[in-house]
XYZ file of C-alpha atoms in Angstrom:
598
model
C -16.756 -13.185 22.315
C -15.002 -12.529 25.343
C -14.957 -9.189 26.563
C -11.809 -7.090 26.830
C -11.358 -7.516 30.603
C -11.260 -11.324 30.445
C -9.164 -11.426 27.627
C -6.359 -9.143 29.338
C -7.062 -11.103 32.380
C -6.531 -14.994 30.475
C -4.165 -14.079 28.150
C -1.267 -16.215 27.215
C 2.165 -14.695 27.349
C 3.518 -14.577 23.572
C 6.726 -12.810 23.467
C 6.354 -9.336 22.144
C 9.453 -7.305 20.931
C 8.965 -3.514 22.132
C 10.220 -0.825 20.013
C 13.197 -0.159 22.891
C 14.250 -4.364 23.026
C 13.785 -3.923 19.149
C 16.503 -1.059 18.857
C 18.776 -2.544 21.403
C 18.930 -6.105 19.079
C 19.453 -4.047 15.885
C 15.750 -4.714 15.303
C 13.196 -1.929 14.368
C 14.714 0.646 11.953
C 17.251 -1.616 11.007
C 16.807 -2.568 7.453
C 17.955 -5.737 5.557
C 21.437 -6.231 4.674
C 21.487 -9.497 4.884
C 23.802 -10.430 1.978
C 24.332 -8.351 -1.241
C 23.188 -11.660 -3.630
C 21.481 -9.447 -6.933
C 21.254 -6.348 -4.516
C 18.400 -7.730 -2.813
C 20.370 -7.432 0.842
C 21.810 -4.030 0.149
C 20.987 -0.931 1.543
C 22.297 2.125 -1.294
C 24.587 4.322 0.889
C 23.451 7.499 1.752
C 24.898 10.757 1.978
C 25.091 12.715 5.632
C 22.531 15.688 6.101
C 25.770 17.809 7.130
C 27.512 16.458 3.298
C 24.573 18.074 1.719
C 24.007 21.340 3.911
C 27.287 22.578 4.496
C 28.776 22.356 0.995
C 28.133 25.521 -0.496
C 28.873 24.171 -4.059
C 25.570 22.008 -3.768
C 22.768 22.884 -5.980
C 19.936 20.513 -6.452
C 17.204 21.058 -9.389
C 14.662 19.451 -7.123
C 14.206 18.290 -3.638
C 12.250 15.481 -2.575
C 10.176 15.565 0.577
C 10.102 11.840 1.425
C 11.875 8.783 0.279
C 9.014 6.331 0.137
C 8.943 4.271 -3.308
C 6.712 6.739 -5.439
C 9.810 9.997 -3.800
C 12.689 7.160 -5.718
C 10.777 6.878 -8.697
C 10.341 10.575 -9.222
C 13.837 11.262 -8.360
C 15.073 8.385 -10.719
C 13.337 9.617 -13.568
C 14.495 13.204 -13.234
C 17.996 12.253 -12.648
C 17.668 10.063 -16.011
C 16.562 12.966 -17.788
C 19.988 15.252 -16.269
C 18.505 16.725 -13.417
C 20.206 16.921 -10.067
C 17.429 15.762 -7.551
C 18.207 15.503 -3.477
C 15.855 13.086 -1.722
C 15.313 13.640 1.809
C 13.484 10.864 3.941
C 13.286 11.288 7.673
C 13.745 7.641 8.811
C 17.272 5.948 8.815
C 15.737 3.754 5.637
C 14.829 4.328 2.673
C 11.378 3.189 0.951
C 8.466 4.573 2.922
C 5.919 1.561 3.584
C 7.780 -0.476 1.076
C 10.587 -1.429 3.370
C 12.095 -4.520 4.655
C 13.313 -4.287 8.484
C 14.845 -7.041 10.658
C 12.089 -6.748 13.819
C 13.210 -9.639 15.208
C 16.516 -10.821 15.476
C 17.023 -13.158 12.136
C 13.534 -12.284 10.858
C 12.909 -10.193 8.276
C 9.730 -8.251 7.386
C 7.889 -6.078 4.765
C 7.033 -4.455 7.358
C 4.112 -2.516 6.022
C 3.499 -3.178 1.984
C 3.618 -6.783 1.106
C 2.769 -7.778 -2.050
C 3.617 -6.674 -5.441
C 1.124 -6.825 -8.397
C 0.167 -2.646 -9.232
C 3.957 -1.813 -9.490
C 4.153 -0.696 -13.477
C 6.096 -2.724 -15.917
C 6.948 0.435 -17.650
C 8.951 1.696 -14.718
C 10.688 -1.859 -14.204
C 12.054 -1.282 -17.825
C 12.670 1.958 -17.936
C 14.699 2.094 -14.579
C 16.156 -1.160 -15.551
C 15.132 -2.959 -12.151
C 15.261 -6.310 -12.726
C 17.719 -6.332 -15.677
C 20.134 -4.508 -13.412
C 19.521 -3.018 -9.866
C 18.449 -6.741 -8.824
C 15.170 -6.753 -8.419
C 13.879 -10.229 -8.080
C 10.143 -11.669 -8.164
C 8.427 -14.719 -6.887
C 5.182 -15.068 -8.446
C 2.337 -16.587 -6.354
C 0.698 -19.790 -7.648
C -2.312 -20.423 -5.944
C -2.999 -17.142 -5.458
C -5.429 -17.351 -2.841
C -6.440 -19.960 -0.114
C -9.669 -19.619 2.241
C -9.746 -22.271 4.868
C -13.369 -23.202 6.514
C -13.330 -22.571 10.207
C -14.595 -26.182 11.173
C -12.222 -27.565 9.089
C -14.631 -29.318 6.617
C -13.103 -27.563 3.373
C -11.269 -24.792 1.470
C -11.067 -22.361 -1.519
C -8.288 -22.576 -3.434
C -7.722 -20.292 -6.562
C -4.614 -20.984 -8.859
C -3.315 -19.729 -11.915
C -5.043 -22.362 -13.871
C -8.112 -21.250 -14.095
C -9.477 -25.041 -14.292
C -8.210 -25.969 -11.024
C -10.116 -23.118 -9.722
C -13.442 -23.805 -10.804
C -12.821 -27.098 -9.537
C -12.530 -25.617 -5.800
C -14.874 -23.658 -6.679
C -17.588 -26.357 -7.504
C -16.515 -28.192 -4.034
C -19.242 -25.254 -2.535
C -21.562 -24.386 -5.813
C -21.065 -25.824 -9.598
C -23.019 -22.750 -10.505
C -20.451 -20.715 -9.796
C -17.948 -22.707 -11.271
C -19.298 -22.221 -14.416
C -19.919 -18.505 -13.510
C -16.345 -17.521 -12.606
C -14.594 -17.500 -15.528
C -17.709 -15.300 -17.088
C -17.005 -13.107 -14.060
C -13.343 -12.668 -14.898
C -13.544 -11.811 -18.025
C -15.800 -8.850 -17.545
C -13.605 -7.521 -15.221
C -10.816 -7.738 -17.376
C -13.061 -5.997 -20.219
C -13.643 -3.272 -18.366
C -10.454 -2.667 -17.101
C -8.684 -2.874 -20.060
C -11.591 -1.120 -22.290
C -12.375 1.805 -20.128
C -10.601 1.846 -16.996
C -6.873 1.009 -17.797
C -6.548 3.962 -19.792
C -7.504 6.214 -17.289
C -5.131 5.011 -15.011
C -1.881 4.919 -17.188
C -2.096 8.385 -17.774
C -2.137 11.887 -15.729
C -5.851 12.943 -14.632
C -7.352 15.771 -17.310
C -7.445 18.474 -15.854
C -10.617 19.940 -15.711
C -10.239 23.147 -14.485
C -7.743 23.818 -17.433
C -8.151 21.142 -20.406
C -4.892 21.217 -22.451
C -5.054 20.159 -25.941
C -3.540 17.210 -25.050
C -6.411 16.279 -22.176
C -9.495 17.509 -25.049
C -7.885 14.875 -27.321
C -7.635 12.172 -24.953
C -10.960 12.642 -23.471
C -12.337 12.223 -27.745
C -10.328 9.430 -27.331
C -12.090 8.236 -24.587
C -15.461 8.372 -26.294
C -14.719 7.003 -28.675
C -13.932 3.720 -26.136
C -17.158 4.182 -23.921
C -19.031 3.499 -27.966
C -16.770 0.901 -28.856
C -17.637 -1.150 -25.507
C -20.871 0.273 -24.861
C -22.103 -3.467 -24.336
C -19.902 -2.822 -20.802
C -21.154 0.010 -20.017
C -24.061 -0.737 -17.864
C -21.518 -3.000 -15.951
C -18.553 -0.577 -15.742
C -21.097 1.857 -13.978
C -22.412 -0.624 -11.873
C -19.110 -1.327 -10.281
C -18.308 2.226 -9.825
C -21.385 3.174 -8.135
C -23.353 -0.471 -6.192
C -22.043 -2.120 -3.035
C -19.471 -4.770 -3.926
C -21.848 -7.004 -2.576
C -24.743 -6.685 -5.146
C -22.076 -7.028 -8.014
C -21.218 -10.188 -6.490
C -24.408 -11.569 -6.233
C -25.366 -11.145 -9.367
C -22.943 -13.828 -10.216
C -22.289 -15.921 -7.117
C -24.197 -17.564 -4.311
C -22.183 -19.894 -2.773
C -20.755 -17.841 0.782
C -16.989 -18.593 0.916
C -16.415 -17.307 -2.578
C -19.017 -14.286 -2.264
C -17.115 -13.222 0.454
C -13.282 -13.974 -0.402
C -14.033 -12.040 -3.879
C -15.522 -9.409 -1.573
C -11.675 -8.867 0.567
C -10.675 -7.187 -2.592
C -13.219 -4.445 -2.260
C -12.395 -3.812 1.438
C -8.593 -3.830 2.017
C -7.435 -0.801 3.302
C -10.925 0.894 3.246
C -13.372 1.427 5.913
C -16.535 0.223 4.138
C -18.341 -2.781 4.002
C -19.550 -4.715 1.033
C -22.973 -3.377 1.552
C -21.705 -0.068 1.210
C -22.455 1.626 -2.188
C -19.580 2.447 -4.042
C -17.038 -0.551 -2.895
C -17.260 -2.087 -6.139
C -15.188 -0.546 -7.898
C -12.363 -1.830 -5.983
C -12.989 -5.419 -7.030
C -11.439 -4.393 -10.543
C -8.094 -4.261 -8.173
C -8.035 -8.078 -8.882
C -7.376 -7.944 -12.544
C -5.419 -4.452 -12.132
C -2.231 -5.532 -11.908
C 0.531 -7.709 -13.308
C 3.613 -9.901 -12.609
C 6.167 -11.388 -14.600
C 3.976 -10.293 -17.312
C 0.465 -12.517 -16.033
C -2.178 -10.479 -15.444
C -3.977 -10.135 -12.424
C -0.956 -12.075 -10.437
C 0.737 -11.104 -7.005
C 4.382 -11.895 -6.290
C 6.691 -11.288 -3.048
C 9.728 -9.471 -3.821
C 12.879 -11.528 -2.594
C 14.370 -10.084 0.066
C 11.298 -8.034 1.127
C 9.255 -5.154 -0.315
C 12.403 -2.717 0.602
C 14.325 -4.859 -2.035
C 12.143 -3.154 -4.747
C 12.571 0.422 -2.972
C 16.450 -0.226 -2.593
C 16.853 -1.213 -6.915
C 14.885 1.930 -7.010
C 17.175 4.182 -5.079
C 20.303 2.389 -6.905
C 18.810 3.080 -10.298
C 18.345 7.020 -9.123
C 21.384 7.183 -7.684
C 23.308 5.724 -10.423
C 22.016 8.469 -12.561
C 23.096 11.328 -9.914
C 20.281 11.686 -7.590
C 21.483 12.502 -4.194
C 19.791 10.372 -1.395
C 19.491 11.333 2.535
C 17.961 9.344 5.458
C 17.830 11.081 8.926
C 16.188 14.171 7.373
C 13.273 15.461 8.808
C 11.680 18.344 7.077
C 10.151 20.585 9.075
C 8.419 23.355 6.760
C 8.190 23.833 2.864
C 9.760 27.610 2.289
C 7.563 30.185 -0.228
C 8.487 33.254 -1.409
C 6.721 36.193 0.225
C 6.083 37.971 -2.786
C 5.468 35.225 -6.008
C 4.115 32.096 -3.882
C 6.580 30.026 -5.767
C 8.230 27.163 -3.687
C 12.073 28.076 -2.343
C 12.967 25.332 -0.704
C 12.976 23.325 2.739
C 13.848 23.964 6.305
C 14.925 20.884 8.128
C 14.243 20.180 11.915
C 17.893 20.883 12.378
C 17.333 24.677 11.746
C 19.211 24.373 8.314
C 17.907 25.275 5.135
C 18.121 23.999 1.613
C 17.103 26.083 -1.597
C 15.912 24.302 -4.778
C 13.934 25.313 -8.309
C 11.098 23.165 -6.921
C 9.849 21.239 -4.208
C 7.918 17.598 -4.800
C 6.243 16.128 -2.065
C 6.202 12.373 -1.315
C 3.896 13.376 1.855
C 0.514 12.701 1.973
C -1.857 15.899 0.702
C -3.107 16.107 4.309
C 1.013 15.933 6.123
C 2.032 18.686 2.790
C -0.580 21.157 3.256
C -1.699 21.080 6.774
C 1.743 20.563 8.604
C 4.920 20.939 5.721
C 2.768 24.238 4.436
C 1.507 25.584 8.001
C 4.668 27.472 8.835
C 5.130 31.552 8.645
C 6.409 31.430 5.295
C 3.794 29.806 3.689
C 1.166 32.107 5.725
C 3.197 35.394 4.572
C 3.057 34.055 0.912
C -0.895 33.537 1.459
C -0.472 30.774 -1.117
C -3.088 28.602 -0.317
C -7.165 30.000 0.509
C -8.985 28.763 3.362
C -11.703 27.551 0.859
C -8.813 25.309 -0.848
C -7.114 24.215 2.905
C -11.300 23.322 3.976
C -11.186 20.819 0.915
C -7.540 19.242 2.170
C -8.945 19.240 6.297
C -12.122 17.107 4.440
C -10.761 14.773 2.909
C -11.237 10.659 4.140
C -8.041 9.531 5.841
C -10.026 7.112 7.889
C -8.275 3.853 8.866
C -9.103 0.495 8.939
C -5.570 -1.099 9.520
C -3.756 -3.267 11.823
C -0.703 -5.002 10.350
C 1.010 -7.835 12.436
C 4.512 -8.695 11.650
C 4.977 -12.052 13.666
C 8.561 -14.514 13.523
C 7.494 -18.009 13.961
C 9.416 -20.838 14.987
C 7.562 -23.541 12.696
C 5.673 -23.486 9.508
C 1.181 -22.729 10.316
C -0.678 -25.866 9.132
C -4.399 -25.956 8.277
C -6.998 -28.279 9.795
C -8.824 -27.531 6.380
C -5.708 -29.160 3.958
C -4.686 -31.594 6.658
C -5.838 -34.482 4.421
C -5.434 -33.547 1.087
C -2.573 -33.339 -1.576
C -1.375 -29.430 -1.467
C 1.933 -30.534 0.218
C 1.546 -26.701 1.494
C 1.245 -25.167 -1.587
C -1.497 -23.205 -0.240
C 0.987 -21.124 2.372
C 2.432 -19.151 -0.672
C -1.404 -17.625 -1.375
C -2.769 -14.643 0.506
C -5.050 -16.508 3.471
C -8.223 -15.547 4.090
C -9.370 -15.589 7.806
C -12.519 -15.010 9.389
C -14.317 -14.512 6.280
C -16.402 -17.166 5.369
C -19.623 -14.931 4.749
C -20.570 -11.862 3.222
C -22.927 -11.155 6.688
C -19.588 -11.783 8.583
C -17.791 -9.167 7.154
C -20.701 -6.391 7.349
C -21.078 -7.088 10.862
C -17.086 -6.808 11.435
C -17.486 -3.099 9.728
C -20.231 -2.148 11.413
C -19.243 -3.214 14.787
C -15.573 -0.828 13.787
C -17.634 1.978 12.938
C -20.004 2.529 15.727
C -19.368 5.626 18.254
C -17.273 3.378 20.516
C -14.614 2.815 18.110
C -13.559 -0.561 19.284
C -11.987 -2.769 17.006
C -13.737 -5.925 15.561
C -13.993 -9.384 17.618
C -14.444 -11.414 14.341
C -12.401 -9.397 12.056
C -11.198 -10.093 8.535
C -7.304 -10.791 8.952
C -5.690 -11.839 5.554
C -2.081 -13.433 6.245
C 0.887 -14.008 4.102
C 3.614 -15.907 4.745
C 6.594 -14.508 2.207
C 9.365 -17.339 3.434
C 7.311 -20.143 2.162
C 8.933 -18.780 -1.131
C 12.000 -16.328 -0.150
C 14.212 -18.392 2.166
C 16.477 -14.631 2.704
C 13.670 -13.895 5.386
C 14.329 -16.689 8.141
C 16.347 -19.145 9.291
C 16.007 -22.798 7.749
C 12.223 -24.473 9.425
C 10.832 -20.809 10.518
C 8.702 -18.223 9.222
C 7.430 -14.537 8.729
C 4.058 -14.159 8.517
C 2.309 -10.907 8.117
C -1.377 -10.409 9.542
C -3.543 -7.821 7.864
C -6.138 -7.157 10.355
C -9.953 -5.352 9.748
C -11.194 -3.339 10.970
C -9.224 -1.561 13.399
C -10.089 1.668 13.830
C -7.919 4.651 14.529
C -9.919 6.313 17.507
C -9.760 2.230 19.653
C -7.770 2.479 22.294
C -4.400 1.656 21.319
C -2.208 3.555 23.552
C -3.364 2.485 26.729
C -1.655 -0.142 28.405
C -2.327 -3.516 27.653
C -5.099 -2.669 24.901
C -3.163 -3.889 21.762
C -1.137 -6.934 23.049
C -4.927 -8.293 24.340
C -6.438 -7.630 21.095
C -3.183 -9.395 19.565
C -3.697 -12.143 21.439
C -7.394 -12.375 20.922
C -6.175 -12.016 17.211
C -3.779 -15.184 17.389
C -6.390 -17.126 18.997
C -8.741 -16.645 15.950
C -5.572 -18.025 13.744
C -5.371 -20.837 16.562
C -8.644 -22.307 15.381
C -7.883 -22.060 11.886
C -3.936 -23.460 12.284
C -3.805 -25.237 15.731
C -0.340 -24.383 17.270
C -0.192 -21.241 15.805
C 0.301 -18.614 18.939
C 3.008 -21.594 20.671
C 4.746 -21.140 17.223
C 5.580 -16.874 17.705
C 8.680 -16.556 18.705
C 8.118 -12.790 18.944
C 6.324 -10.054 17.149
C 5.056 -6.214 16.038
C 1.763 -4.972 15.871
C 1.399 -1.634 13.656
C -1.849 0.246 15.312
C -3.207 3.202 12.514
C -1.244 5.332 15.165
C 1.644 3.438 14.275
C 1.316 3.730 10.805
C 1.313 6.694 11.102
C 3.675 7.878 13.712
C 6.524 5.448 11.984
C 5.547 5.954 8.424
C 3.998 9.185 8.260
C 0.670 8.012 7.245
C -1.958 10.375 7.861
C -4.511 8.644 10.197
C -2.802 5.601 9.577
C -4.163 5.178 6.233
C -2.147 3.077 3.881
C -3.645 4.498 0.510
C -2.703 8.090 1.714
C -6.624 8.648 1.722
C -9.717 6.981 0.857
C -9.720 5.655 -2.589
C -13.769 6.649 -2.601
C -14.874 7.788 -5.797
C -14.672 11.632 -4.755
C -11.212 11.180 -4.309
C -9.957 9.856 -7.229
C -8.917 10.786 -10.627
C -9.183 14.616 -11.719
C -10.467 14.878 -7.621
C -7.442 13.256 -5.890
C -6.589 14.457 -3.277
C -8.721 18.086 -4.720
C -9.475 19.336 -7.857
C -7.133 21.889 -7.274
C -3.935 20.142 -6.539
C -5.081 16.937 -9.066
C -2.171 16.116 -11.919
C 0.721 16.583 -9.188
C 0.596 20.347 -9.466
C -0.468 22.715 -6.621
C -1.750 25.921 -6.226
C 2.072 27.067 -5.309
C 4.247 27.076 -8.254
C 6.722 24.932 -7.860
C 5.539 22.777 -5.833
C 4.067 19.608 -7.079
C 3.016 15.878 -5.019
C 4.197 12.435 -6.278
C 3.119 10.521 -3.450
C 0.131 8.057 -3.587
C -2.653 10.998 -2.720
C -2.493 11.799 -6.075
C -3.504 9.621 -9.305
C -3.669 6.536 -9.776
C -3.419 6.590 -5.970
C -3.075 3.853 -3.330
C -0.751 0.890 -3.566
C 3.066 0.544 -4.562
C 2.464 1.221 -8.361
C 5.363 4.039 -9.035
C 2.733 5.954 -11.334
C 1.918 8.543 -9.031
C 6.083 9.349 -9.115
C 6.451 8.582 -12.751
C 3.319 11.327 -13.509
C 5.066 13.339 -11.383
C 8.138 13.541 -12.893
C 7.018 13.966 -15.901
C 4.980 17.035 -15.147
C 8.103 18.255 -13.613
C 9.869 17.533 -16.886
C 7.123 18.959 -19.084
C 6.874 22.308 -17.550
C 10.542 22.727 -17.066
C 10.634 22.701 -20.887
C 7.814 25.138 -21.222
């Protein structure tokens, strides 16, 4: 590969929209409004910070630090249950990661979330989304598409399984007869001895209620009844993604597009022990009641945020963008949560404080202020554990407005009729060894981001047509491994790697980088600077397996409590963690619920 110098010195131009051109077009910040068709264009009015501090009548039951997905659900479900909850997110839109924003003029992007699968059904019925607030899904058939670099061939897997093992028997009939086998152990574990885990709060081992001794007999009683899985199920938890595979698989291009479910959003490699058990991600989650299936959300993720915020506020939750909390407010005496001071100076008092935040952003920034030290709530043993855990990032997300539809060298003679644009495309992953070596080259002292990385790109308007104009496209470019410490802020450093990115794509789709009309690269400073991601990670921490379940983000802050009473987390650093599922919000709430009836 080239090296840095040559590439700033022989890159192309490609327009680029800068935050400050962005603003001044009604571009970054901006979210979709696009038509009101089924609520998918509309933004829920919000109330004014000043509405909310200066009436002295207010009184909110709860206040919400953060309006990111998991904040809505959590306010929705308290507000359904007659409590008065005030959400308070410090961007101009509402949704967190799961928003849609207009970064180029008559583009629209999910800008950071993209995909919907892990989002319960549950909360779609019980917050009548779909029925009512207008959510609207496009399921993905085929799911996934891997394109061969010289051209020679593809992967293609749809929701008939049949036409899969066919593409899969183009590279190894072994494994065609292998994946279904494959599939359906996943699926046994996950719905044997995993899925309950997830849909339901973590026990709580430092203090086992009834209710947590009876579901752990419960599950027992599951680990005998598929004990035959057992030996597998630990295997996954514990083994490198890549031995898993291999004990099914040999053929390369499959090997290593399973292995992309292991590794997005996580720096590890599929050598790495313990990336395994991320491959059950693939069967996780549903759509339109098929499981295991992805969908785009019409109008962008932020349509699925926005029915959210409509269901909450229909039910009296107050909702306010523009407010940036500055410090979480203790009482000196009891610990217990007061209430919030904003960045304005002003002050709002509540029965209990839930944070949206990230465990690191709550405890080491929203809790670091004099009240919290006067209260002494939290011990320097407990705030150790928070400054330890992984927030390590792997992530750069490319939000790109193209002037013409990408077309394959790899499907240029067959039948697909591009079909294979609505999948998730995997690029610059043809081999197991190629994705080790784009980890470890990451994760060396130089932090420098990888020259064959694994990008996986989407391309929502081959199925929403609310998201550009008639002949164009958004395409979204998932890019590892990009780590935090590169160079990202100096000048020049991420439009290069950008365009060293698009040229990789080039190869792939010929014409790509002459089709970008302009574009938005998200650095893990980004993601974190705009969306108040600690270290830029997406899954608000590593999903490693000591940091999930009864330890996410810490034993002692695990099942959405804290040590502070009162104050309790809904955001995705607690279980079931990363991902726009709504449990961590839904858990949440209930908690809330549970102990305001104690």
């Amino acid at each position: 590969m080239a090296s840095w110098s040559l590439l700033r010195a022989l890159r192309r131009f490609i327009p680029q929209v800068s935050r400050e051109a962005a603003r001044g077009a009604g571009g970054i910040g901006r979210s979709y409004r696009r038509g009101c068709s089924n609520g998918t264009g509309c933004k829920p009015r919000t109330s004014r910070l000043e509405e909310v501090t200066q009436c002295k009548t207010n009184h909110f039951d709860a206040v919400i630090v953060g309006g990111g997905h998991n904040g809505l659900v959590a306010a929705a479900y308290l507000a359904r249950a007659g409590m008065k909850p005030l959400v308070l997110e410090q961007r101009d839109v509402l949704g967190g990661a799961a928003v849609s924003e207009e970064i180029v003029p008559g583009y629209v992007f999910s800008r950071a979330s993209y995909l919907y699968s892990l989002f319960h059904p549950d909360i779609v019925r019980d917050l009548e989304l779909e029925t009512k607030y207008g959510l609207t899904l496009y399921p993905r058939d085929p799911s996934s598409f891997s394109p061969l670099l010289d051209g020679s061939g593809y992967l293609l897997f749809s929701r008939d399984v049949r036409e899969t093992q066919r593409s899969i028997a183009s590279f190894s009939e072994r494994d065609a007869l292998m994946y279904p086998k494959y599939e359906h152990k996943l699926e046994r574990i996950m719905e044997g001895l995993v899925k309950p885990l997830m849909e339901r709060s973590p026990v709580q081992l430092s203090r086992m209620s009834w209710s947590d001794m009876r579901f752990v007999a419960r599950m027992v009683l599951a680990c005998w009844k598929h004990r035959s899985d057992l030996p597998d199920a630990l295997q996954l938890l514990l083994a490198p993604a890549e031995k898993v595979l291999r004990q099914y698989f040999e053929s390369e291009p499959l090997l290593s597009t399973l292995a992309t479910d292991a590794l997005i959003g996580t720096m590890t490699a599929p050598s790495q022990p313990g990336s395994g058990y991320v491959l059950l991600h693939h069967v996780a989650g549903e759509s339109k009641g098929v499981k295991g299936a992805w969908s785009y959300v019409r109008g962008g993720m932020g349509a699925l945020s926005n029915a959210i915020a409509f269901s909450a506020q229909a039910h009296g939750a107050t909702l306010v963008t523009g407010a940036a909390v500055q410090e979480i407010c203790f009482d000196d005496h009891s610990g217990m949560a007061l209430g919030v001071r904003l960045q304005d100076g002003s002050e709002i008092r509540t029965e209990r404080v839930i944070s949206n935040a990230d465990a690191k952003t709550t405890f080491l920034k929203l809790c670091a202020g004099a009240s919290a030290s006067r209260a002494g709530v939290f011990s320097s043993e407990f705030l150790d554990r928070i400054r330890a855990l992984d927030f390590r990032s792997p992530v750069l997300k490319i939000n790109a407005a193209l002037n013409a539809v990408p077309e394959f060298r790899a499907t240029a003679s067959s039948n697909l009729n591009g079909k294979e644009r609505r999948a998730t495309i995997h690029l610059g992953c043809s081999s197991l060894e190629e994705l080790n070596h784009a980890f470890h080259e990451a994760s060396t002292k130089n932090a420098q981001p990888s020259t064959w990385p694994m990008i996986e790109m989407t391309i929502p308007s081959e199925l929403d047509d609310s998201l550009a104009p008639p002949g164009h496209a958004v395409a979204g470019l998932f890019v590892q491994f990009a780590p935090y410490d590169a160079d990202w802020d100096s000048p020049g450093f991420k439009e290069a790697y950008c365009n060293h990115i698009f040229s990789i794509v080039d190869q792939y789709a010929p014409g790509f980088s002459d089709s970008i009309v302009g574009y938005e690269a998200l650095s893990p400073r980004d993601l974190e600077r705009t969306f108040g991601l600690h270290g830029g990670n997406i899954f608000h921490g590593s999903m490693s397996l000591d940091q999930v379940y009864s330890f996410r983000p810490v034993l002692e802050a695990s099942a959405y409590t804290t040590p502070a009473k009162r104050l309790y987390l809904c955001g995705s650093s607690s279980h079931p963690g990363g991902g726009v599922s709504g449990m961590p919000g839904k858990f949440c709430a209930e908690r809330v619920l549970a102990e305001r009836r104690m």
